[in-house]
mmCIF file of N, CA and C in Angstrom:
data_model
loop_
_atom_site.group_PDB
_atom_site.id
_atom_site.type_symbol
_atom_site.label_atom_id
_atom_site.label_comp_id
_atom_site.label_asym_id
_atom_site.label_seq_id
_atom_site.Cartn_x
_atom_site.Cartn_y
_atom_site.Cartn_z
ATOM 1 N N UNK A 1 0.827 -1.184 0.000
ATOM 2 C CA UNK A 1 0.000 0.000 0.000
ATOM 3 C C UNK A 1 0.877 1.255 0.000
ATOM 4 N N UNK A 2 1.922 1.226 0.816
ATOM 5 C CA UNK A 2 2.812 2.374 0.924
ATOM 6 C C UNK A 2 3.437 2.704 -0.432
ATOM 7 N N UNK A 3 3.908 1.689 -1.131
ATOM 8 C CA UNK A 3 4.571 1.926 -2.418
ATOM 9 C C UNK A 3 3.600 2.342 -3.512
ATOM 10 N N UNK A 4 2.326 2.156 -3.284
ATOM 11 C CA UNK A 4 1.327 2.684 -4.212
ATOM 12 C C UNK A 4 1.070 4.158 -3.892
ATOM 13 N N UNK A 5 1.015 4.468 -2.615
ATOM 14 C CA UNK A 5 0.696 5.835 -2.191
ATOM 15 C C UNK A 5 1.859 6.806 -2.383
ATOM 16 N N UNK A 6 3.090 6.299 -2.284
ATOM 17 C CA UNK A 6 4.280 7.136 -2.391
ATOM 18 C C UNK A 6 5.221 6.549 -3.420
ATOM 19 N N UNK A 7 5.954 7.416 -4.078
ATOM 20 C CA UNK A 7 6.908 6.974 -5.095
ATOM 21 C C UNK A 7 8.081 6.269 -4.418
ATOM 22 N N UNK A 8 8.237 5.001 -4.756
ATOM 23 C CA UNK A 8 9.358 4.206 -4.249
ATOM 24 C C UNK A 8 9.876 3.360 -5.412
ATOM 25 N N UNK A 9 10.995 2.694 -5.242
ATOM 26 C CA UNK A 9 11.468 1.794 -6.305
ATOM 27 C C UNK A 9 10.473 0.658 -6.604
ATOM 28 N N UNK A 10 9.540 0.381 -5.680
ATOM 29 C CA UNK A 10 8.584 -0.706 -5.879
ATOM 30 C C UNK A 10 7.202 -0.218 -6.348
ATOM 31 N N UNK A 11 7.068 1.039 -6.670
ATOM 32 C CA UNK A 11 5.750 1.592 -7.013
ATOM 33 C C UNK A 11 5.107 0.915 -8.221
ATOM 34 N N UNK A 12 5.889 0.632 -9.255
ATOM 35 C CA UNK A 12 5.317 -0.044 -10.435
ATOM 36 C C UNK A 12 4.781 -1.422 -10.072
ATOM 37 N N UNK A 13 5.547 -2.150 -9.274
ATOM 38 C CA UNK A 13 5.092 -3.472 -8.827
ATOM 39 C C UNK A 13 3.832 -3.349 -7.981
ATOM 40 N N UNK A 14 3.776 -2.349 -7.137
ATOM 41 C CA UNK A 14 2.597 -2.140 -6.285
ATOM 42 C C UNK A 14 1.355 -1.890 -7.135
ATOM 43 N N UNK A 15 1.506 -1.113 -8.194
ATOM 44 C CA UNK A 15 0.379 -0.855 -9.099
ATOM 45 C C UNK A 15 -0.108 -2.154 -9.736
ATOM 46 N N UNK A 16 0.819 -2.995 -10.186
ATOM 47 C CA UNK A 16 0.440 -4.281 -10.797
ATOM 48 C C UNK A 16 -0.256 -5.183 -9.774
ATOM 49 N N UNK A 17 0.270 -5.231 -8.572
ATOM 50 C CA UNK A 17 -0.311 -6.078 -7.531
ATOM 51 C C UNK A 17 -1.740 -5.658 -7.224
ATOM 52 N N UNK A 18 -1.992 -4.364 -7.194
ATOM 53 C CA UNK A 18 -3.346 -3.890 -6.871
ATOM 54 C C UNK A 18 -4.359 -4.183 -7.975
ATOM 55 N N UNK A 19 -3.878 -4.625 -9.133
ATOM 56 C CA UNK A 19 -4.782 -5.028 -10.210
ATOM 57 C C UNK A 19 -5.221 -6.484 -10.075
ATOM 58 N N UNK A 20 -4.591 -7.247 -9.183
ATOM 59 C CA UNK A 20 -4.952 -8.651 -8.983
ATOM 60 C C UNK A 20 -6.404 -8.746 -8.515
ATOM 61 N N UNK A 21 -7.092 -9.811 -8.908
ATOM 62 C CA UNK A 21 -8.442 -10.034 -8.380
ATOM 63 C C UNK A 21 -8.375 -10.646 -6.980
ATOM 64 N N UNK A 22 -9.480 -10.647 -6.279
ATOM 65 C CA UNK A 22 -9.620 -11.346 -4.989
ATOM 66 C C UNK A 22 -8.558 -10.947 -3.969
ATOM 67 N N UNK A 23 -8.420 -9.673 -3.740
ATOM 68 C CA UNK A 23 -7.442 -9.182 -2.780
ATOM 69 C C UNK A 23 -8.084 -9.093 -1.397
ATOM 70 N N UNK A 24 -7.318 -9.516 -0.380
ATOM 71 C CA UNK A 24 -7.780 -9.401 1.004
ATOM 72 C C UNK A 24 -6.657 -8.792 1.838
ATOM 73 N N UNK A 25 -7.041 -8.233 2.959
ATOM 74 C CA UNK A 25 -6.073 -7.697 3.906
ATOM 75 C C UNK A 25 -6.649 -7.838 5.303
ATOM 76 N N UNK A 26 -5.851 -7.483 6.280
ATOM 77 C CA UNK A 26 -6.283 -7.579 7.671
ATOM 78 C C UNK A 26 -6.151 -6.217 8.341
ATOM 79 N N UNK A 27 -6.751 -6.103 9.511
ATOM 80 C CA UNK A 27 -6.648 -4.850 10.261
ATOM 81 C C UNK A 27 -5.205 -4.556 10.638
ATOM 82 N N UNK A 28 -4.449 -5.578 10.959
ATOM 83 C CA UNK A 28 -3.041 -5.366 11.310
ATOM 84 C C UNK A 28 -2.282 -4.772 10.134
ATOM 85 N N UNK A 29 -2.507 -5.289 8.946
ATOM 86 C CA UNK A 29 -1.836 -4.776 7.757
ATOM 87 C C UNK A 29 -2.262 -3.341 7.476
ATOM 88 N N UNK A 30 -3.535 -3.067 7.629
ATOM 89 C CA UNK A 30 -4.027 -1.700 7.433
ATOM 90 C C UNK A 30 -3.392 -0.766 8.456
ATOM 91 N N UNK A 31 -3.343 -1.184 9.711
ATOM 92 C CA UNK A 31 -2.736 -0.349 10.749
ATOM 93 C C UNK A 31 -1.268 -0.075 10.462
ATOM 94 N N UNK A 32 -0.553 -1.095 9.988
ATOM 95 C CA UNK A 32 0.848 -0.877 9.644
ATOM 96 C C UNK A 32 0.985 0.098 8.475
ATOM 97 N N UNK A 33 0.106 -0.014 7.491
ATOM 98 C CA UNK A 33 0.136 0.912 6.352
ATOM 99 C C UNK A 33 -0.178 2.339 6.800
ATOM 100 N N UNK A 34 -1.126 2.487 7.706
ATOM 101 C CA UNK A 34 -1.460 3.820 8.220
ATOM 102 C C UNK A 34 -0.265 4.393 8.984
ATOM 103 N N UNK A 35 0.372 3.566 9.780
ATOM 104 C CA UNK A 35 1.524 4.015 10.553
ATOM 105 C C UNK A 35 2.654 4.509 9.641
ATOM 106 N N UNK A 36 3.052 3.717 8.656
ATOM 107 C CA UNK A 36 4.162 4.137 7.795
ATOM 108 C C UNK A 36 3.769 5.334 6.938
ATOM 109 N N UNK A 37 2.485 5.432 6.579
ATOM 110 C CA UNK A 37 2.010 6.602 5.837
ATOM 111 C C UNK A 37 2.105 7.847 6.720
ATOM 112 N N UNK A 38 1.672 7.726 7.980
ATOM 113 C CA UNK A 38 1.788 8.841 8.918
ATOM 114 C C UNK A 38 3.240 9.251 9.097
ATOM 115 N N UNK A 39 4.122 8.274 9.271
ATOM 116 C CA UNK A 39 5.546 8.594 9.461
ATOM 117 C C UNK A 39 6.111 9.324 8.246
ATOM 118 N N UNK A 40 5.699 8.911 7.050
ATOM 119 C CA UNK A 40 6.183 9.573 5.828
ATOM 120 C C UNK A 40 5.666 11.011 5.760
ATOM 121 N N UNK A 41 4.390 11.204 6.047
ATOM 122 C CA UNK A 41 3.813 12.547 6.009
ATOM 123 C C UNK A 41 4.406 13.423 7.110
ATOM 124 N N UNK A 42 4.632 12.846 8.273
ATOM 125 C CA UNK A 42 5.216 13.588 9.393
ATOM 126 C C UNK A 42 6.670 13.956 9.103
ATOM 127 N N UNK A 43 7.366 13.093 8.389
ATOM 128 C CA UNK A 43 8.762 13.372 8.040
ATOM 129 C C UNK A 43 8.861 14.639 7.200
ATOM 130 N N UNK A 44 7.852 14.870 6.359
ATOM 131 C CA UNK A 44 7.812 16.086 5.542
ATOM 132 C C UNK A 44 7.697 17.330 6.423
ATOM 133 N N UNK A 45 7.289 17.151 7.674
ATOM 134 C CA UNK A 45 7.172 18.246 8.647
ATOM 135 C C UNK A 45 8.359 18.271 9.601
ATOM 136 N N UNK A 46 9.384 17.445 9.318
ATOM 137 C CA UNK A 46 10.592 17.441 10.126
ATOM 138 C C UNK A 46 10.608 16.430 11.258
ATOM 139 N N UNK A 47 9.605 15.571 11.334
ATOM 140 C CA UNK A 47 9.532 14.565 12.386
ATOM 141 C C UNK A 47 10.332 13.349 11.917
ATOM 142 N N UNK A 48 11.401 13.014 12.637
ATOM 143 C CA UNK A 48 12.308 11.988 12.134
ATOM 144 C C UNK A 48 12.433 10.738 12.989
ATOM 145 N N UNK A 49 11.868 10.734 14.200
ATOM 146 C CA UNK A 49 11.990 9.524 15.014
ATOM 147 C C UNK A 49 10.658 9.204 15.683
ATOM 148 N N UNK A 50 10.558 7.998 16.222
ATOM 149 C CA UNK A 50 9.309 7.499 16.785
ATOM 150 C C UNK A 50 8.847 8.345 17.960
ATOM 151 N N UNK A 51 9.774 8.832 18.774
ATOM 152 C CA UNK A 51 9.392 9.611 19.953
ATOM 153 C C UNK A 51 8.790 10.948 19.545
ATOM 154 N N UNK A 52 9.405 11.591 18.557
ATOM 155 C CA UNK A 52 8.847 12.844 18.047
ATOM 156 C C UNK A 52 7.528 12.600 17.319
ATOM 157 N N UNK A 53 7.404 11.443 16.652
ATOM 158 C CA UNK A 53 6.159 11.113 15.947
ATOM 159 C C UNK A 53 5.006 10.970 16.934
ATOM 160 N N UNK A 54 5.273 10.338 18.072
ATOM 161 C CA UNK A 54 4.228 10.184 19.094
ATOM 162 C C UNK A 54 3.787 11.537 19.628
ATOM 163 N N UNK A 55 4.732 12.412 19.887
ATOM 164 C CA UNK A 55 4.397 13.753 20.372
ATOM 165 C C UNK A 55 3.677 14.550 19.286
ATOM 166 N N UNK A 56 4.152 14.432 18.044
ATOM 167 C CA UNK A 56 3.545 15.154 16.925
ATOM 168 C C UNK A 56 2.095 14.734 16.721
ATOM 169 N N UNK A 57 1.805 13.448 16.907
ATOM 170 C CA UNK A 57 0.433 12.938 16.717
ATOM 171 C C UNK A 57 -0.541 13.582 17.691
ATOM 172 N N UNK A 58 -0.053 14.092 18.803
ATOM 173 C CA UNK A 58 -0.911 14.737 19.792
ATOM 174 C C UNK A 58 -1.177 16.206 19.472
ATOM 175 N N UNK A 59 -0.384 16.780 18.587
ATOM 176 C CA UNK A 59 -0.570 18.185 18.213
ATOM 177 C C UNK A 59 -1.725 18.319 17.217
ATOM 178 N N UNK A 60 -2.219 19.529 17.079
ATOM 179 C CA UNK A 60 -3.310 19.775 16.124
ATOM 180 C C UNK A 60 -2.890 19.396 14.705
ATOM 181 N N UNK A 61 -1.691 19.826 14.306
ATOM 182 C CA UNK A 61 -1.197 19.501 12.961
ATOM 183 C C UNK A 61 -0.989 17.997 12.808
ATOM 184 N N UNK A 62 -0.443 17.369 13.839
ATOM 185 C CA UNK A 62 -0.215 15.934 13.802
ATOM 186 C C UNK A 62 -1.510 15.155 13.676
ATOM 187 N N UNK A 63 -2.543 15.596 14.378
ATOM 188 C CA UNK A 63 -3.848 14.923 14.279
ATOM 189 C C UNK A 63 -4.418 15.025 12.872
ATOM 190 N N UNK A 64 -4.213 16.165 12.239
ATOM 191 C CA UNK A 64 -4.681 16.321 10.849
ATOM 192 C C UNK A 64 -3.901 15.399 9.915
ATOM 193 N N UNK A 65 -2.617 15.279 10.142
ATOM 194 C CA UNK A 65 -1.789 14.391 9.305
ATOM 195 C C UNK A 65 -2.158 12.937 9.563
ATOM 196 N N UNK A 66 -2.412 12.603 10.814
ATOM 197 C CA UNK A 66 -2.837 11.242 11.139
ATOM 198 C C UNK A 66 -4.169 10.928 10.459
ATOM 199 N N UNK A 67 -5.086 11.869 10.487
ATOM 200 C CA UNK A 67 -6.378 11.698 9.807
ATOM 201 C C UNK A 67 -6.163 11.507 8.306
ATOM 202 N N UNK A 68 -5.226 12.259 7.732
ATOM 203 C CA UNK A 68 -4.926 12.119 6.300
ATOM 204 C C UNK A 68 -4.357 10.734 6.001
ATOM 205 N N UNK A 69 -3.495 10.231 6.889
ATOM 206 C CA UNK A 69 -2.920 8.891 6.697
ATOM 207 C C UNK A 69 -4.022 7.832 6.705
ATOM 208 N N UNK A 70 -4.935 7.929 7.675
ATOM 209 C CA UNK A 70 -6.073 6.998 7.710
ATOM 210 C C UNK A 70 -6.864 7.090 6.406
ATOM 211 N N UNK A 71 -7.168 8.310 5.987
ATOM 212 C CA UNK A 71 -7.981 8.498 4.778
ATOM 213 C C UNK A 71 -7.313 7.919 3.542
ATOM 214 N N UNK A 72 -6.020 8.187 3.383
ATOM 215 C CA UNK A 72 -5.309 7.681 2.204
ATOM 216 C C UNK A 72 -5.343 6.160 2.131
ATOM 217 N N UNK A 73 -5.039 5.512 3.237
ATOM 218 C CA UNK A 73 -4.977 4.047 3.237
ATOM 219 C C UNK A 73 -6.370 3.444 3.080
ATOM 220 N N UNK A 74 -7.335 3.936 3.827
ATOM 221 C CA UNK A 74 -8.681 3.360 3.748
ATOM 222 C C UNK A 74 -9.329 3.611 2.390
ATOM 223 N N UNK A 75 -9.045 4.752 1.798
ATOM 224 C CA UNK A 75 -9.556 5.022 0.450
ATOM 225 C C UNK A 75 -8.935 4.062 -0.563
ATOM 226 N N UNK A 76 -7.644 3.798 -0.423
ATOM 227 C CA UNK A 76 -6.970 2.837 -1.305
ATOM 228 C C UNK A 76 -7.586 1.450 -1.159
ATOM 229 N N UNK A 77 -7.830 1.024 0.067
ATOM 230 C CA UNK A 77 -8.450 -0.283 0.318
ATOM 231 C C UNK A 77 -9.818 -0.337 -0.359
ATOM 232 N N UNK A 78 -10.618 0.685 -0.155
ATOM 233 C CA UNK A 78 -11.971 0.697 -0.732
ATOM 234 C C UNK A 78 -11.959 0.764 -2.253
ATOM 235 N N UNK A 79 -11.170 1.660 -2.816
ATOM 236 C CA UNK A 79 -11.156 1.834 -4.271
ATOM 237 C C UNK A 79 -10.524 0.651 -4.998
ATOM 238 N N UNK A 80 -9.642 -0.056 -4.330
ATOM 239 C CA UNK A 80 -8.968 -1.198 -4.953
ATOM 240 C C UNK A 80 -9.739 -2.495 -4.796
ATOM 241 N N UNK A 81 -10.858 -2.446 -4.089
ATOM 242 C CA UNK A 81 -11.659 -3.649 -3.902
ATOM 243 C C UNK A 81 -11.010 -4.674 -2.999
ATOM 244 N N UNK A 82 -10.267 -4.207 -2.024
ATOM 245 C CA UNK A 82 -9.605 -5.109 -1.086
ATOM 246 C C UNK A 82 -10.576 -5.422 0.050
ATOM 247 N N UNK A 83 -10.807 -6.705 0.267
ATOM 248 C CA UNK A 83 -11.699 -7.137 1.347
ATOM 249 C C UNK A 83 -10.903 -7.233 2.646
ATOM 250 N N UNK A 84 -11.485 -6.745 3.726
ATOM 251 C CA UNK A 84 -10.854 -6.863 5.040
ATOM 252 C C UNK A 84 -11.387 -8.131 5.693
ATOM 253 N N UNK A 85 -10.477 -9.058 5.984
ATOM 254 C CA UNK A 85 -10.882 -10.348 6.551
ATOM 255 C C UNK A 85 -10.626 -10.386 8.056
ATOM 256 N N UNK A 86 -11.305 -11.311 8.709
ATOM 257 C CA UNK A 86 -11.146 -11.494 10.149
ATOM 258 C C UNK A 86 -9.761 -12.058 10.448
ATOM 259 N N UNK A 87 -9.105 -11.463 11.405
ATOM 260 C CA UNK A 87 -7.765 -11.909 11.772
ATOM 261 C C UNK A 87 -7.815 -13.097 12.722
ATOM 262 N N UNK A 88 -6.724 -13.825 12.729
ATOM 263 C CA UNK A 88 -6.530 -14.834 13.764
ATOM 264 C C UNK A 88 -6.325 -14.082 15.072
ATOM 265 N N UNK A 89 -7.086 -14.443 16.091
ATOM 266 C CA UNK A 89 -6.961 -13.736 17.360
ATOM 267 C C UNK A 89 -6.579 -14.655 18.520
ATOM 268 N N UNK A 90 -6.344 -15.917 18.222
ATOM 269 C CA UNK A 90 -5.935 -16.841 19.265
ATOM 270 C C UNK A 90 -4.453 -16.627 19.574
ATOM 271 N N UNK A 91 -4.163 -16.144 20.774
ATOM 272 C CA UNK A 91 -2.792 -15.787 21.126
ATOM 273 C C UNK A 91 -1.851 -16.979 21.095
ATOM 274 N N UNK A 92 -2.339 -18.165 21.436
ATOM 275 C CA UNK A 92 -1.484 -19.363 21.388
ATOM 276 C C UNK A 92 -1.076 -19.672 19.947
ATOM 277 N N UNK A 93 -2.012 -19.541 19.022
ATOM 278 C CA UNK A 93 -1.718 -19.768 17.604
ATOM 279 C C UNK A 93 -0.716 -18.736 17.108
ATOM 280 N N UNK A 94 -0.935 -17.492 17.459
ATOM 281 C CA UNK A 94 -0.028 -16.416 17.029
ATOM 282 C C UNK A 94 1.368 -16.647 17.602
ATOM 283 N N UNK A 95 1.435 -17.018 18.864
ATOM 284 C CA UNK A 95 2.718 -17.276 19.504
ATOM 285 C C UNK A 95 3.437 -18.456 18.830
ATOM 286 N N UNK A 96 2.698 -19.504 18.519
ATOM 287 C CA UNK A 96 3.289 -20.665 17.844
ATOM 288 C C UNK A 96 3.853 -20.267 16.488
ATOM 289 N N UNK A 97 3.088 -19.470 15.727
ATOM 290 C CA UNK A 97 3.551 -18.999 14.409
ATOM 291 C C UNK A 97 4.794 -18.125 14.585
ATOM 292 N N UNK A 98 4.776 -17.254 15.580
ATOM 293 C CA UNK A 98 5.916 -16.377 15.848
ATOM 294 C C UNK A 98 7.175 -17.195 16.125
ATOM 295 N N UNK A 99 7.034 -18.195 16.976
ATOM 296 C CA UNK A 99 8.178 -19.031 17.336
ATOM 297 C C UNK A 99 8.651 -19.895 16.168
ATOM 298 N N UNK A 100 7.704 -20.470 15.444
ATOM 299 C CA UNK A 100 8.056 -21.377 14.341
ATOM 300 C C UNK A 100 8.814 -20.656 13.229
ATOM 301 N N UNK A 101 8.372 -19.430 12.904
ATOM 302 C CA UNK A 101 8.951 -18.729 11.763
ATOM 303 C C UNK A 101 9.863 -17.567 12.156
ATOM 304 N N UNK A 102 10.014 -17.315 13.453
ATOM 305 C CA UNK A 102 10.869 -16.224 13.901
ATOM 306 C C UNK A 102 10.322 -14.862 13.516
ATOM 307 N N UNK A 103 9.026 -14.669 13.749
ATOM 308 C CA UNK A 103 8.363 -13.435 13.345
ATOM 309 C C UNK A 103 8.012 -12.562 14.547
ATOM 310 N N UNK A 104 8.088 -11.268 14.350
ATOM 311 C CA UNK A 104 7.610 -10.329 15.352
ATOM 312 C C UNK A 104 6.080 -10.412 15.413
ATOM 313 N N UNK A 105 5.482 -9.910 16.483
ATOM 314 C CA UNK A 105 4.036 -10.114 16.703
ATOM 315 C C UNK A 105 3.122 -9.741 15.534
ATOM 316 N N UNK A 106 3.265 -8.556 14.957
ATOM 317 C CA UNK A 106 2.358 -8.187 13.864
ATOM 318 C C UNK A 106 2.509 -9.102 12.653
ATOM 319 N N UNK A 107 3.751 -9.466 12.323
ATOM 320 C CA UNK A 107 3.962 -10.385 11.199
ATOM 321 C C UNK A 107 3.398 -11.766 11.524
ATOM 322 N N UNK A 108 3.506 -12.178 12.778
ATOM 323 C CA UNK A 108 2.926 -13.464 13.186
ATOM 324 C C UNK A 108 1.405 -13.437 13.060
ATOM 325 N N UNK A 109 0.778 -12.331 13.400
ATOM 326 C CA UNK A 109 -0.680 -12.201 13.234
ATOM 327 C C UNK A 109 -1.044 -12.338 11.760
ATOM 328 N N UNK A 110 -0.284 -11.691 10.896
ATOM 329 C CA UNK A 110 -0.563 -11.739 9.455
ATOM 330 C C UNK A 110 -0.432 -13.171 8.939
ATOM 331 N N UNK A 111 0.635 -13.863 9.315
ATOM 332 C CA UNK A 111 0.840 -15.245 8.857
ATOM 333 C C UNK A 111 -0.219 -16.165 9.456
ATOM 334 N N UNK A 112 -0.541 -16.001 10.715
ATOM 335 C CA UNK A 112 -1.588 -16.822 11.340
ATOM 336 C C UNK A 112 -2.936 -16.581 10.667
ATOM 337 N N UNK A 113 -3.193 -15.359 10.257
ATOM 338 C CA UNK A 113 -4.429 -15.035 9.538
ATOM 339 C C UNK A 113 -4.445 -15.729 8.183
ATOM 340 N N UNK A 114 -3.305 -15.760 7.513
ATOM 341 C CA UNK A 114 -3.212 -16.492 6.239
ATOM 342 C C UNK A 114 -3.527 -17.965 6.461
ATOM 343 N N UNK A 115 -2.965 -18.553 7.495
ATOM 344 C CA UNK A 115 -3.247 -19.956 7.812
ATOM 345 C C UNK A 115 -4.735 -20.164 8.080
ATOM 346 N N UNK A 116 -5.326 -19.288 8.855
ATOM 347 C CA UNK A 116 -6.739 -19.396 9.227
ATOM 348 C C UNK A 116 -7.647 -19.415 8.005
ATOM 349 N N UNK A 117 -7.280 -18.640 6.978
ATOM 350 C CA UNK A 117 -8.137 -18.496 5.794
ATOM 351 C C UNK A 117 -7.642 -19.293 4.585
ATOM 352 N N UNK A 118 -6.584 -20.071 4.768
ATOM 353 C CA UNK A 118 -6.061 -20.859 3.653
ATOM 354 C C UNK A 118 -5.413 -20.017 2.573
ATOM 355 N N UNK A 119 -4.905 -18.873 2.931
ATOM 356 C CA UNK A 119 -4.247 -17.975 1.973
ATOM 357 C C UNK A 119 -2.830 -18.478 1.734
ATOM 358 N N UNK A 120 -2.461 -18.615 0.465
ATOM 359 C CA UNK A 120 -1.146 -19.161 0.126
ATOM 360 C C UNK A 120 -0.253 -18.170 -0.619
ATOM 361 N N UNK A 121 -0.750 -16.978 -0.889
ATOM 362 C CA UNK A 121 0.046 -15.941 -1.544
ATOM 363 C C UNK A 121 -0.078 -14.656 -0.741
ATOM 364 N N UNK A 122 1.037 -13.943 -0.633
ATOM 365 C CA UNK A 122 1.041 -12.684 0.104
ATOM 366 C C UNK A 122 1.771 -11.636 -0.727
ATOM 367 N N UNK A 123 1.137 -10.496 -0.911
ATOM 368 C CA UNK A 123 1.730 -9.393 -1.661
ATOM 369 C C UNK A 123 2.440 -8.481 -0.671
ATOM 370 N N UNK A 124 3.755 -8.476 -0.737
ATOM 371 C CA UNK A 124 4.538 -7.664 0.191
ATOM 372 C C UNK A 124 5.929 -7.439 -0.366
ATOM 373 N N UNK A 125 6.534 -6.356 0.075
ATOM 374 C CA UNK A 125 7.940 -6.111 -0.223
ATOM 375 C C UNK A 125 8.778 -6.340 1.034
ATOM 376 N N UNK A 126 8.137 -6.845 2.072
ATOM 377 C CA UNK A 126 8.772 -7.120 3.359
ATOM 378 C C UNK A 126 9.443 -8.491 3.297
ATOM 379 N N UNK A 127 10.741 -8.526 3.470
ATOM 380 C CA UNK A 127 11.508 -9.771 3.357
ATOM 381 C C UNK A 127 11.255 -10.726 4.524
ATOM 382 N N UNK A 128 10.583 -10.251 5.582
ATOM 383 C CA UNK A 128 10.319 -11.107 6.746
ATOM 384 C C UNK A 128 9.442 -12.307 6.401
ATOM 385 N N UNK A 129 8.709 -12.229 5.303
ATOM 386 C CA UNK A 129 7.796 -13.309 4.935
ATOM 387 C C UNK A 129 8.439 -14.336 4.005
ATOM 388 N N UNK A 130 9.656 -14.078 3.576
ATOM 389 C CA UNK A 130 10.358 -15.034 2.726
ATOM 390 C C UNK A 130 10.757 -16.249 3.552
ATOM 391 N N UNK A 131 10.710 -17.405 2.947
ATOM 392 C CA UNK A 131 11.103 -18.625 3.624
ATOM 393 C C UNK A 131 9.983 -19.316 4.378
ATOM 394 N N UNK A 132 8.786 -18.753 4.324
ATOM 395 C CA UNK A 132 7.631 -19.410 4.932
ATOM 396 C C UNK A 132 7.042 -20.288 3.833
ATOM 397 N N UNK A 133 7.242 -21.579 3.967
ATOM 398 C CA UNK A 133 7.005 -22.517 2.870
ATOM 399 C C UNK A 133 5.600 -22.467 2.272
ATOM 400 N N UNK A 134 4.579 -22.261 3.077
ATOM 401 C CA UNK A 134 3.225 -22.292 2.527
ATOM 402 C C UNK A 134 2.823 -20.967 1.880
ATOM 403 N N UNK A 135 3.648 -19.926 2.020
ATOM 404 C CA UNK A 135 3.310 -18.619 1.453
ATOM 405 C C UNK A 135 4.211 -18.285 0.261
ATOM 406 N N UNK A 136 3.593 -18.003 -0.853
ATOM 407 C CA UNK A 136 4.327 -17.495 -2.006
ATOM 408 C C UNK A 136 4.298 -15.980 -1.898
ATOM 409 N N UNK A 137 5.492 -15.366 -1.859
ATOM 410 C CA UNK A 137 5.587 -13.917 -1.749
ATOM 411 C C UNK A 137 5.517 -13.298 -3.145
ATOM 412 N N UNK A 138 4.530 -12.428 -3.309
ATOM 413 C CA UNK A 138 4.382 -11.684 -4.557
ATOM 414 C C UNK A 138 4.828 -10.276 -4.246
ATOM 415 N N UNK A 139 5.961 -9.889 -4.819
ATOM 416 C CA UNK A 139 6.510 -8.572 -4.537
ATOM 417 C C UNK A 139 7.065 -7.961 -5.802
ATOM 418 N N UNK A 140 8.341 -7.680 -5.735
ATOM 419 C CA UNK A 140 9.007 -7.042 -6.865
ATOM 420 C C UNK A 140 9.060 -7.939 -8.032
#
């Protein structure tokens, strides 16, 4: 989503990926996209680290930028026909996935959600998902 919203070396690939049929995402993925979008927009205002980003989000200008980040990502989800699916919420399952594949919590939620729904392909430029045998990474 980020590479579609902002010019990056992966923007062309992101455009092609968003043309795929039957696209789904999760709340965790949306939240991560909103976060990185906010950080990018905040960086344009001179905010360069997580601590300043947290403080900036509390300011009037920061709240407007945060609202813009939500709008950009949610509009992309809606206009691209991406369905939001129910996430895996069983903490034991998420923990098992985290341990098995060496994933941080949000990535473990995403992989556990793929398992829950029988999803075998994931569109990402994040290398953390490489090497997970049941998932084919569709990226660059």
